[in-house]
mmCIF file of C-alpha atoms and ligand atoms in Angstrom:
data_model
loop_
_atom_site.group_PDB
_atom_site.id
_atom_site.type_symbol
_atom_site.label_atom_id
_atom_site.label_comp_id
_atom_site.label_asym_id
_atom_site.label_seq_id
_atom_site.Cartn_x
_atom_site.Cartn_y
_atom_site.Cartn_z
ATOM 1 C CA UNK S 1 -10.256 -3.577 -0.614
ATOM 2 C CA UNK S 2 -8.014 -5.047 2.044
ATOM 3 C CA UNK S 3 -7.900 -2.767 5.106
ATOM 4 C CA UNK S 4 -5.295 -3.689 7.747
ATOM 5 C CA UNK S 5 -6.140 -2.510 11.229
ATOM 6 C CA UNK S 6 -4.395 -2.121 14.532
ATOM 7 C CA UNK S 7 -6.285 -0.066 17.113
ATOM 8 C CA UNK S 8 -8.610 1.666 14.659
ATOM 9 C CA UNK S 9 -11.812 1.425 16.734
ATOM 10 C CA UNK S 10 -12.469 5.133 16.273
ATOM 11 C CA UNK S 11 -12.140 4.930 12.484
ATOM 12 C CA UNK S 12 -13.249 1.542 11.190
ATOM 13 C CA UNK S 13 -17.055 1.918 10.947
ATOM 14 C CA UNK S 14 -16.600 5.381 9.427
ATOM 15 C CA UNK S 15 -14.185 4.229 6.726
ATOM 16 C CA UNK S 16 -16.124 1.077 5.777
ATOM 17 C CA UNK S 17 -19.342 3.053 5.496
ATOM 18 C CA UNK S 18 -17.612 5.478 3.149
ATOM 19 C CA UNK S 19 -16.222 2.671 0.960
ATOM 20 C CA UNK S 20 -19.584 0.929 0.747
ATOM 21 C CA UNK S 21 -21.353 4.203 -0.119
ATOM 22 C CA UNK S 22 -18.792 5.413 -2.673
ATOM 23 C CA UNK S 23 -18.417 1.992 -4.391
ATOM 24 C CA UNK S 24 -21.332 -0.305 -3.470
ATOM 25 C CA UNK S 25 -19.981 -3.162 -5.645
ATOM 26 C CA UNK S 26 -16.647 -3.215 -3.805
ATOM 27 C CA UNK S 27 -16.153 -5.726 -0.983
ATOM 28 C CA UNK S 28 -14.049 -5.027 2.085
ATOM 29 C CA UNK S 29 -11.701 -7.357 3.966
ATOM 30 C CA UNK S 30 -10.542 -6.122 7.370
ATOM 31 C CA UNK S 31 -7.282 -7.743 8.526
ATOM 32 C CA UNK S 32 -7.025 -7.146 12.253
ATOM 33 C CA UNK S 33 -4.004 -8.087 14.373
ATOM 34 C CA UNK S 34 -5.972 -8.704 17.578
ATOM 35 C CA UNK S 35 -6.193 -4.966 18.347
ATOM 36 C CA UNK S 36 -6.377 -4.345 22.100
ATOM 37 C CA UNK S 37 -8.996 -1.606 21.543
ATOM 38 C CA UNK S 38 -11.594 -4.056 20.180
ATOM 39 C CA UNK S 39 -11.343 -3.154 16.478
ATOM 40 C CA UNK S 40 -11.758 -6.867 15.615
ATOM 41 C CA UNK S 41 -15.118 -7.105 17.380
ATOM 42 C CA UNK S 42 -16.322 -3.926 15.679
ATOM 43 C CA UNK S 43 -15.336 -5.424 12.330
ATOM 44 C CA UNK S 44 -17.261 -8.619 13.152
ATOM 45 C CA UNK S 45 -20.362 -6.573 13.961
ATOM 46 C CA UNK S 46 -20.184 -4.743 10.627
ATOM 47 C CA UNK S 47 -19.558 -8.014 8.739
ATOM 48 C CA UNK S 48 -22.586 -9.628 10.342
ATOM 49 C CA UNK S 49 -24.812 -6.853 9.032
ATOM 50 C CA UNK S 50 -23.221 -6.541 5.577
ATOM 51 C CA UNK S 51 -22.330 -9.592 3.446
ATOM 52 C CA UNK S 52 -19.891 -7.444 1.437
ATOM 53 C CA UNK S 53 -17.664 -7.025 4.509
ATOM 54 C CA UNK S 54 -15.303 -9.781 5.698
ATOM 55 C CA UNK S 55 -12.864 -10.077 8.571
ATOM 56 C CA UNK S 56 -9.583 -11.901 8.938
ATOM 57 C CA UNK S 57 -8.430 -12.199 12.540
ATOM 58 C CA UNK S 58 -4.760 -12.626 13.229
ATOM 59 C CA UNK S 59 -3.350 -13.442 16.622
ATOM 60 C CA UNK S 60 -0.505 -10.935 16.955
ATOM 61 C CA UNK S 61 0.730 -7.595 15.628
ATOM 62 C CA UNK S 62 3.167 -8.622 12.921
ATOM 63 C CA UNK S 63 3.341 -5.481 10.825
ATOM 64 C CA UNK S 64 1.588 -4.001 7.832
ATOM 65 C CA UNK S 65 3.301 -6.249 5.260
ATOM 66 C CA UNK S 66 2.414 -9.480 7.030
ATOM 67 C CA UNK S 67 -1.215 -8.345 7.388
ATOM 68 C CA UNK S 68 -1.424 -7.534 3.671
ATOM 69 C CA UNK S 69 0.124 -10.865 2.639
ATOM 70 C CA UNK S 70 -2.508 -12.688 4.673
ATOM 71 C CA UNK S 71 -5.247 -10.487 3.189
ATOM 72 C CA UNK S 72 -4.035 -11.015 -0.396
ATOM 73 C CA UNK S 73 -3.929 -14.789 0.104
ATOM 74 C CA UNK S 74 -7.504 -14.700 1.393
ATOM 75 C CA UNK S 75 -8.719 -12.525 -1.522
ATOM 76 C CA UNK S 76 -6.920 -14.588 -4.191
ATOM 77 C CA UNK S 77 -8.387 -17.718 -2.699
ATOM 78 C CA UNK S 78 -11.851 -16.151 -2.749
ATOM 79 C CA UNK S 79 -11.450 -15.474 -6.496
ATOM 80 C CA UNK S 80 -11.361 -11.649 -6.689
ATOM 81 C CA UNK S 81 -10.009 -10.172 -9.958
ATOM 82 C CA UNK S 82 -8.900 -6.858 -8.470
ATOM 83 C CA UNK S 83 -7.435 -6.574 -4.984
ATOM 84 C CA UNK S 84 -6.711 -3.234 -3.308
ATOM 85 C CA UNK S 85 -4.972 -1.686 -0.319
ATOM 86 C CA UNK S 86 -6.249 1.125 1.852
ATOM 87 C CA UNK S 87 -5.556 2.540 5.340
ATOM 88 C CA UNK S 88 -8.315 2.553 7.947
ATOM 89 C CA UNK S 89 -7.559 6.024 9.289
ATOM 90 C CA UNK S 90 -9.208 8.106 6.557
ATOM 91 C CA UNK S 91 -5.952 9.152 4.881
ATOM 92 C CA UNK S 92 -7.110 7.378 1.720
ATOM 93 C CA UNK S 93 -10.480 8.785 0.738
ATOM 94 C CA UNK S 94 -12.955 6.160 -0.515
ATOM 95 C CA UNK S 95 -14.558 8.928 -2.600
ATOM 96 C CA UNK S 96 -11.370 8.934 -4.703
ATOM 97 C CA UNK S 97 -11.289 5.163 -5.271
ATOM 98 C CA UNK S 98 -12.920 5.835 -8.640
ATOM 99 C CA UNK S 99 -9.681 7.472 -9.816
ATOM 100 C CA UNK S 100 -7.752 4.279 -9.094
ATOM 101 C CA UNK S 101 -10.371 2.086 -10.733
ATOM 102 C CA UNK S 102 -10.284 4.276 -13.844
ATOM 103 C CA UNK S 103 -6.481 3.978 -13.960
ATOM 104 C CA UNK S 104 -6.556 0.193 -13.948
ATOM 105 C CA UNK S 105 -7.742 -0.306 -17.533
ATOM 106 C CA UNK S 106 -4.201 -0.041 -18.919
ATOM 107 C CA UNK S 107 -2.126 -0.885 -15.852
ATOM 108 C CA UNK S 108 -1.275 -3.873 -13.677
ATOM 109 C CA UNK S 109 -0.821 -1.822 -10.505
ATOM 110 C CA UNK S 110 -2.391 1.574 -9.829
ATOM 111 C CA UNK S 111 -1.001 3.769 -7.052
ATOM 112 C CA UNK S 112 -2.918 6.670 -5.521
ATOM 113 C CA UNK S 113 -0.026 9.103 -5.481
ATOM 114 C CA UNK S 114 0.670 12.199 -3.392
ATOM 115 C CA UNK S 115 3.648 13.279 -5.426
ATOM 116 C CA UNK S 116 2.442 13.461 -9.039
ATOM 117 C CA UNK S 117 0.871 16.645 -10.465
ATOM 118 C CA UNK S 118 -2.592 17.026 -8.919
ATOM 119 C CA UNK S 119 -1.705 14.943 -5.864
ATOM 120 C CA UNK S 120 -1.510 16.543 -2.428
ATOM 121 C CA UNK S 121 -1.345 16.087 1.324
ATOM 122 C CA UNK S 122 -3.662 17.774 3.818
ATOM 123 C CA UNK S 123 -2.526 18.669 7.345
ATOM 124 C CA UNK S 124 1.044 17.449 7.294
ATOM 125 C CA UNK S 125 3.787 19.359 9.061
ATOM 126 C CA UNK S 126 6.708 20.224 6.780
ATOM 127 C CA UNK S 127 8.951 17.668 8.546
ATOM 128 C CA UNK S 128 6.593 14.827 7.587
ATOM 129 C CA UNK S 129 6.407 16.009 3.987
ATOM 130 C CA UNK S 130 10.188 16.262 3.859
ATOM 131 C CA UNK S 131 10.511 12.689 5.165
ATOM 132 C CA UNK S 132 8.094 11.304 2.565
ATOM 133 C CA UNK S 133 9.566 13.268 -0.346
ATOM 134 C CA UNK S 134 13.114 12.510 0.801
ATOM 135 C CA UNK S 135 12.325 8.814 1.251
ATOM 136 C CA UNK S 136 10.816 8.616 -2.210
ATOM 137 C CA UNK S 137 13.786 10.437 -3.744
ATOM 138 C CA UNK S 138 16.117 7.943 -2.053
ATOM 139 C CA UNK S 139 14.072 5.059 -3.464
ATOM 140 C CA UNK S 140 14.094 6.536 -6.981
ATOM 141 C CA UNK S 141 17.810 7.213 -7.000
ATOM 142 C CA UNK S 142 18.897 3.964 -5.397
ATOM 143 C CA UNK S 143 16.523 1.586 -7.133
ATOM 144 C CA UNK S 144 16.387 3.488 -10.411
ATOM 145 C CA UNK S 145 12.616 3.418 -10.687
ATOM 146 C CA UNK S 146 10.503 6.306 -11.941
ATOM 147 C CA UNK S 147 7.615 5.967 -9.499
ATOM 148 C CA UNK S 148 7.067 9.236 -7.567
ATOM 149 C CA UNK S 149 5.250 7.734 -4.582
ATOM 150 C CA UNK S 150 6.607 4.230 -4.124
ATOM 151 C CA UNK S 151 5.753 4.207 -0.416
ATOM 152 C CA UNK S 152 2.064 5.007 -0.906
ATOM 153 C CA UNK S 153 -0.504 2.566 0.465
ATOM 154 C CA UNK S 154 -3.602 3.331 -1.615
ATOM 155 C CA UNK S 155 -3.440 0.793 -4.445
ATOM 156 C CA UNK S 156 -5.176 -1.585 -6.797
ATOM 157 C CA UNK S 157 -3.528 -4.745 -8.088
ATOM 158 C CA UNK S 158 -4.840 -6.960 -10.791
ATOM 159 C CA UNK S 159 -5.097 -10.526 -9.621
ATOM 160 C CA UNK S 160 -2.595 -11.456 -12.354
ATOM 161 C CA UNK S 161 -0.091 -8.999 -10.845
ATOM 162 C CA UNK S 162 -0.215 -10.554 -7.390
ATOM 163 C CA UNK S 163 0.133 -13.968 -8.996
ATOM 164 C CA UNK S 164 3.216 -12.851 -10.972
ATOM 165 C CA UNK S 165 5.310 -11.235 -8.227
ATOM 166 C CA UNK S 166 6.229 -14.174 -5.992
ATOM 167 C CA UNK S 167 4.503 -13.054 -2.794
ATOM 168 C CA UNK S 168 5.880 -16.150 -1.068
ATOM 169 C CA UNK S 169 9.344 -14.587 -1.237
ATOM 170 C CA UNK S 170 8.400 -11.216 0.287
ATOM 171 C CA UNK S 171 10.171 -10.687 3.627
ATOM 172 C CA UNK S 172 9.343 -7.002 4.283
ATOM 173 C CA UNK S 173 7.089 -6.653 7.293
ATOM 174 C CA UNK S 174 6.716 -2.896 7.843
ATOM 175 C CA UNK S 175 5.850 -0.057 5.469
ATOM 176 C CA UNK S 176 8.793 -0.905 3.171
ATOM 177 C CA UNK S 177 6.464 -3.673 1.991
ATOM 178 C CA UNK S 178 4.923 -1.047 -0.308
ATOM 179 C CA UNK S 179 8.201 -0.230 -2.028
ATOM 180 C CA UNK S 180 8.999 -3.943 -2.212
ATOM 181 C CA UNK S 181 5.788 -4.675 -4.144
ATOM 182 C CA UNK S 182 6.225 -1.803 -6.617
ATOM 183 C CA UNK S 183 9.746 -2.981 -7.372
ATOM 184 C CA UNK S 184 8.619 -6.572 -7.847
ATOM 185 C CA UNK S 185 5.821 -5.442 -10.177
ATOM 186 C CA UNK S 186 8.266 -3.504 -12.347
ATOM 187 C CA UNK S 187 10.774 -6.354 -12.316
ATOM 188 C CA UNK S 188 8.051 -8.658 -13.601
ATOM 189 C CA UNK S 189 7.770 -6.351 -16.639
ATOM 190 C CA UNK S 190 4.334 -5.115 -15.598
ATOM 191 C CA UNK S 191 2.878 -1.625 -15.855
ATOM 192 C CA UNK S 192 2.577 0.734 -12.893
ATOM 193 C CA UNK S 193 0.383 3.821 -13.153
ATOM 194 C CA UNK S 194 0.173 6.638 -10.617
ATOM 195 C CA UNK S 195 -3.019 8.657 -10.286
ATOM 196 C CA UNK S 196 -3.167 11.787 -8.113
ATOM 197 C CA UNK S 197 -4.948 11.615 -4.764
ATOM 198 C CA UNK S 198 -5.472 13.981 -1.872
ATOM 199 C CA UNK S 199 -4.006 12.287 1.213
ATOM 200 C CA UNK S 200 -5.572 13.475 4.470
ATOM 201 C CA UNK S 201 -3.620 13.111 7.722
ATOM 202 C CA UNK S 202 -5.421 10.954 10.272
ATOM 203 C CA UNK S 203 -7.765 12.861 12.585
ATOM 204 C CA UNK S 204 -8.513 10.093 15.139
ATOM 205 C CA UNK S 205 -6.340 7.365 16.654
ATOM 206 C CA UNK S 206 -2.599 7.029 16.702
ATOM 207 C CA UNK S 207 -0.001 6.394 14.019
ATOM 208 C CA UNK S 208 1.754 3.024 14.066
ATOM 209 C CA UNK S 209 4.821 4.418 12.360
ATOM 210 C CA UNK S 210 7.837 3.606 14.548
ATOM 211 C CA UNK S 211 11.611 3.954 14.492
ATOM 212 C CA UNK S 212 11.866 0.203 13.921
ATOM 213 C CA UNK S 213 9.652 0.448 10.825
ATOM 214 C CA UNK S 214 11.743 3.341 9.453
ATOM 215 C CA UNK S 215 15.016 1.496 10.076
ATOM 216 C CA UNK S 216 13.715 -1.599 8.245
ATOM 217 C CA UNK S 217 12.873 0.637 5.241
ATOM 218 C CA UNK S 218 16.277 2.274 5.162
ATOM 219 C CA UNK S 219 18.137 -1.024 5.510
ATOM 220 C CA UNK S 220 16.183 -2.938 2.902
ATOM 221 C CA UNK S 221 16.154 -0.161 0.283
ATOM 222 C CA UNK S 222 19.883 0.415 0.691
ATOM 223 C CA UNK S 223 20.523 -3.338 0.393
ATOM 224 C CA UNK S 224 18.368 -3.678 -2.743
ATOM 225 C CA UNK S 225 20.098 -0.645 -4.293
ATOM 226 C CA UNK S 226 23.606 -1.932 -3.580
ATOM 227 C CA UNK S 227 22.740 -5.423 -4.814
ATOM 228 C CA UNK S 228 21.433 -3.924 -8.033
ATOM 229 C CA UNK S 229 24.585 -1.841 -8.568
ATOM 230 C CA UNK S 230 26.711 -4.928 -7.883
ATOM 231 C CA UNK S 231 24.765 -6.945 -10.453
ATOM 232 C CA UNK S 232 25.257 -4.137 -12.986
ATOM 233 C CA UNK S 233 28.990 -4.118 -12.347
ATOM 234 C CA UNK S 234 29.146 -7.890 -12.790
ATOM 235 C CA UNK S 235 27.132 -7.570 -15.997
ATOM 236 C CA UNK S 236 24.245 -9.651 -14.724
ATOM 237 C CA UNK S 237 20.700 -8.903 -15.844
ATOM 238 C CA UNK S 238 19.432 -5.727 -14.252
ATOM 239 C CA UNK S 239 16.592 -5.832 -11.795
ATOM 240 C CA UNK S 240 15.588 -2.350 -12.862
ATOM 241 C CA UNK S 241 12.153 -1.726 -14.345
ATOM 242 C CA UNK S 242 11.590 -2.700 -17.928
ATOM 243 C CA UNK S 243 8.265 -1.083 -18.491
ATOM 244 C CA UNK S 244 6.559 1.704 -16.684
ATOM 245 C CA UNK S 245 3.911 4.314 -17.219
ATOM 246 C CA UNK S 246 4.159 7.612 -15.423
ATOM 247 C CA UNK S 247 0.939 9.260 -16.215
ATOM 248 C CA UNK S 248 -1.642 10.952 -14.095
ATOM 249 C CA UNK S 249 -5.410 11.073 -14.390
HETATM 250 N N1 GTP T 1 -3.121 -5.502 10.879
HETATM 251 C C1 GTP T 1 -2.191 -4.536 11.048
HETATM 252 N N2 GTP T 1 -2.457 -3.283 10.629
HETATM 253 C C2 GTP T 1 -1.505 -2.327 10.815
HETATM 254 C C3 GTP T 1 -0.258 -2.595 11.431
HETATM 255 N N3 GTP T 1 0.458 -1.440 11.452
HETATM 256 C C4 GTP T 1 -0.321 -0.498 10.883
HETATM 257 N N4 GTP T 1 -1.520 -1.016 10.515
HETATM 258 C C5 GTP T 1 -2.622 -0.355 9.817
HETATM 259 O O1 GTP T 1 -2.097 0.146 8.612
HETATM 260 C C6 GTP T 1 -2.693 1.379 8.261
HETATM 261 C C7 GTP T 1 -1.597 2.460 8.152
HETATM 262 O O2 GTP T 1 -1.048 2.700 9.437
HETATM 263 P P1 GTP T 1 -0.884 4.191 10.038
HETATM 264 O O3 GTP T 1 -0.596 4.131 11.493
HETATM 265 O O4 GTP T 1 -2.030 5.029 9.610
HETATM 266 O O5 GTP T 1 0.442 4.589 9.319
HETATM 267 P P2 GTP T 1 0.764 5.917 8.621
HETATM 268 O O6 GTP T 1 -0.377 6.281 7.729
HETATM 269 O O7 GTP T 1 2.117 5.773 8.033
HETATM 270 O O8 GTP T 1 0.866 6.928 9.821
HETATM 271 P P3 GTP T 1 -0.009 8.240 10.056
HETATM 272 O O9 GTP T 1 0.197 9.077 8.850
HETATM 273 O O10 GTP T 1 0.552 8.854 11.267
HETATM 274 O O11 GTP T 1 -1.425 7.813 10.189
HETATM 275 C C8 GTP T 1 -3.727 1.669 9.350
HETATM 276 O O12 GTP T 1 -4.986 1.198 8.922
HETATM 277 C C9 GTP T 1 -3.197 0.850 10.528
HETATM 278 O O13 GTP T 1 -4.203 0.473 11.438
HETATM 279 C C10 GTP T 1 -0.006 -3.947 11.860
HETATM 280 O O14 GTP T 1 1.032 -4.298 12.408
HETATM 281 N N5 GTP T 1 -1.006 -4.865 11.647
HETATM 282 MG MG1 MG T 2 -2.153 6.727 8.475
#
């Protein structure tokens, strides 16, 4: 599991402990962007005591997408067959990782989804829920994909999936990275499965969501959608999904 961190000193030990307890055979890679609060040093301490925990130090805060790309490259290089994504703030419960693992047997990408039957969010104000649901509706309508929670960040990729989707061409840096990767997976003709999770709002530390990150999402998704419509009009091959599985559990 790749866990990107920026100022997660209050959460990191807690979340790694939970992953290691829930799934003792799963290794953890922390990708820290030189957090001012010392998260990187905390990660080093944990890694020294546990050979299943690794740390990748980066020199500057370059966004969630850039951190994940670096983490994926590290994990592919290290030879892992399944590579996952998870937040450090407790929103993605390690105790539910089993659901994602179980979903992987007939899928190339499994998404822990808030917006399929059985999925839920704990402690979100209605405005936040509206933003997430609205954002996902926009993605579905514009990009023509059936995924209910394309922005979710609790995921498992098969190694073969990451090798098929041209990570070297990914330019998304913020949270739109998540939508970018789902779209690429579907375009590659691979299977995406959503399994329901209970997403818990962070209790400690601060959100890194910013206006800049939201604007990047809106711009890129609108651009992809328009480009796709234009290609349809010109009769060029569609970039829409060819194969997709929308099942839960
Ligand atoms: N390395 C790195 N990690 C990041 C960066 N931005 C966010 N993260 C991490 O990505 C994960 C998700 O970020 P959050 O701030 O929780 O974003 P969010 O879940 O949309 O926002 P909240 O719901 O308010 O928590 C957390 O583990 C963050 O520490 C970044 O620029 N670099
Ligand atoms: Mg969060």
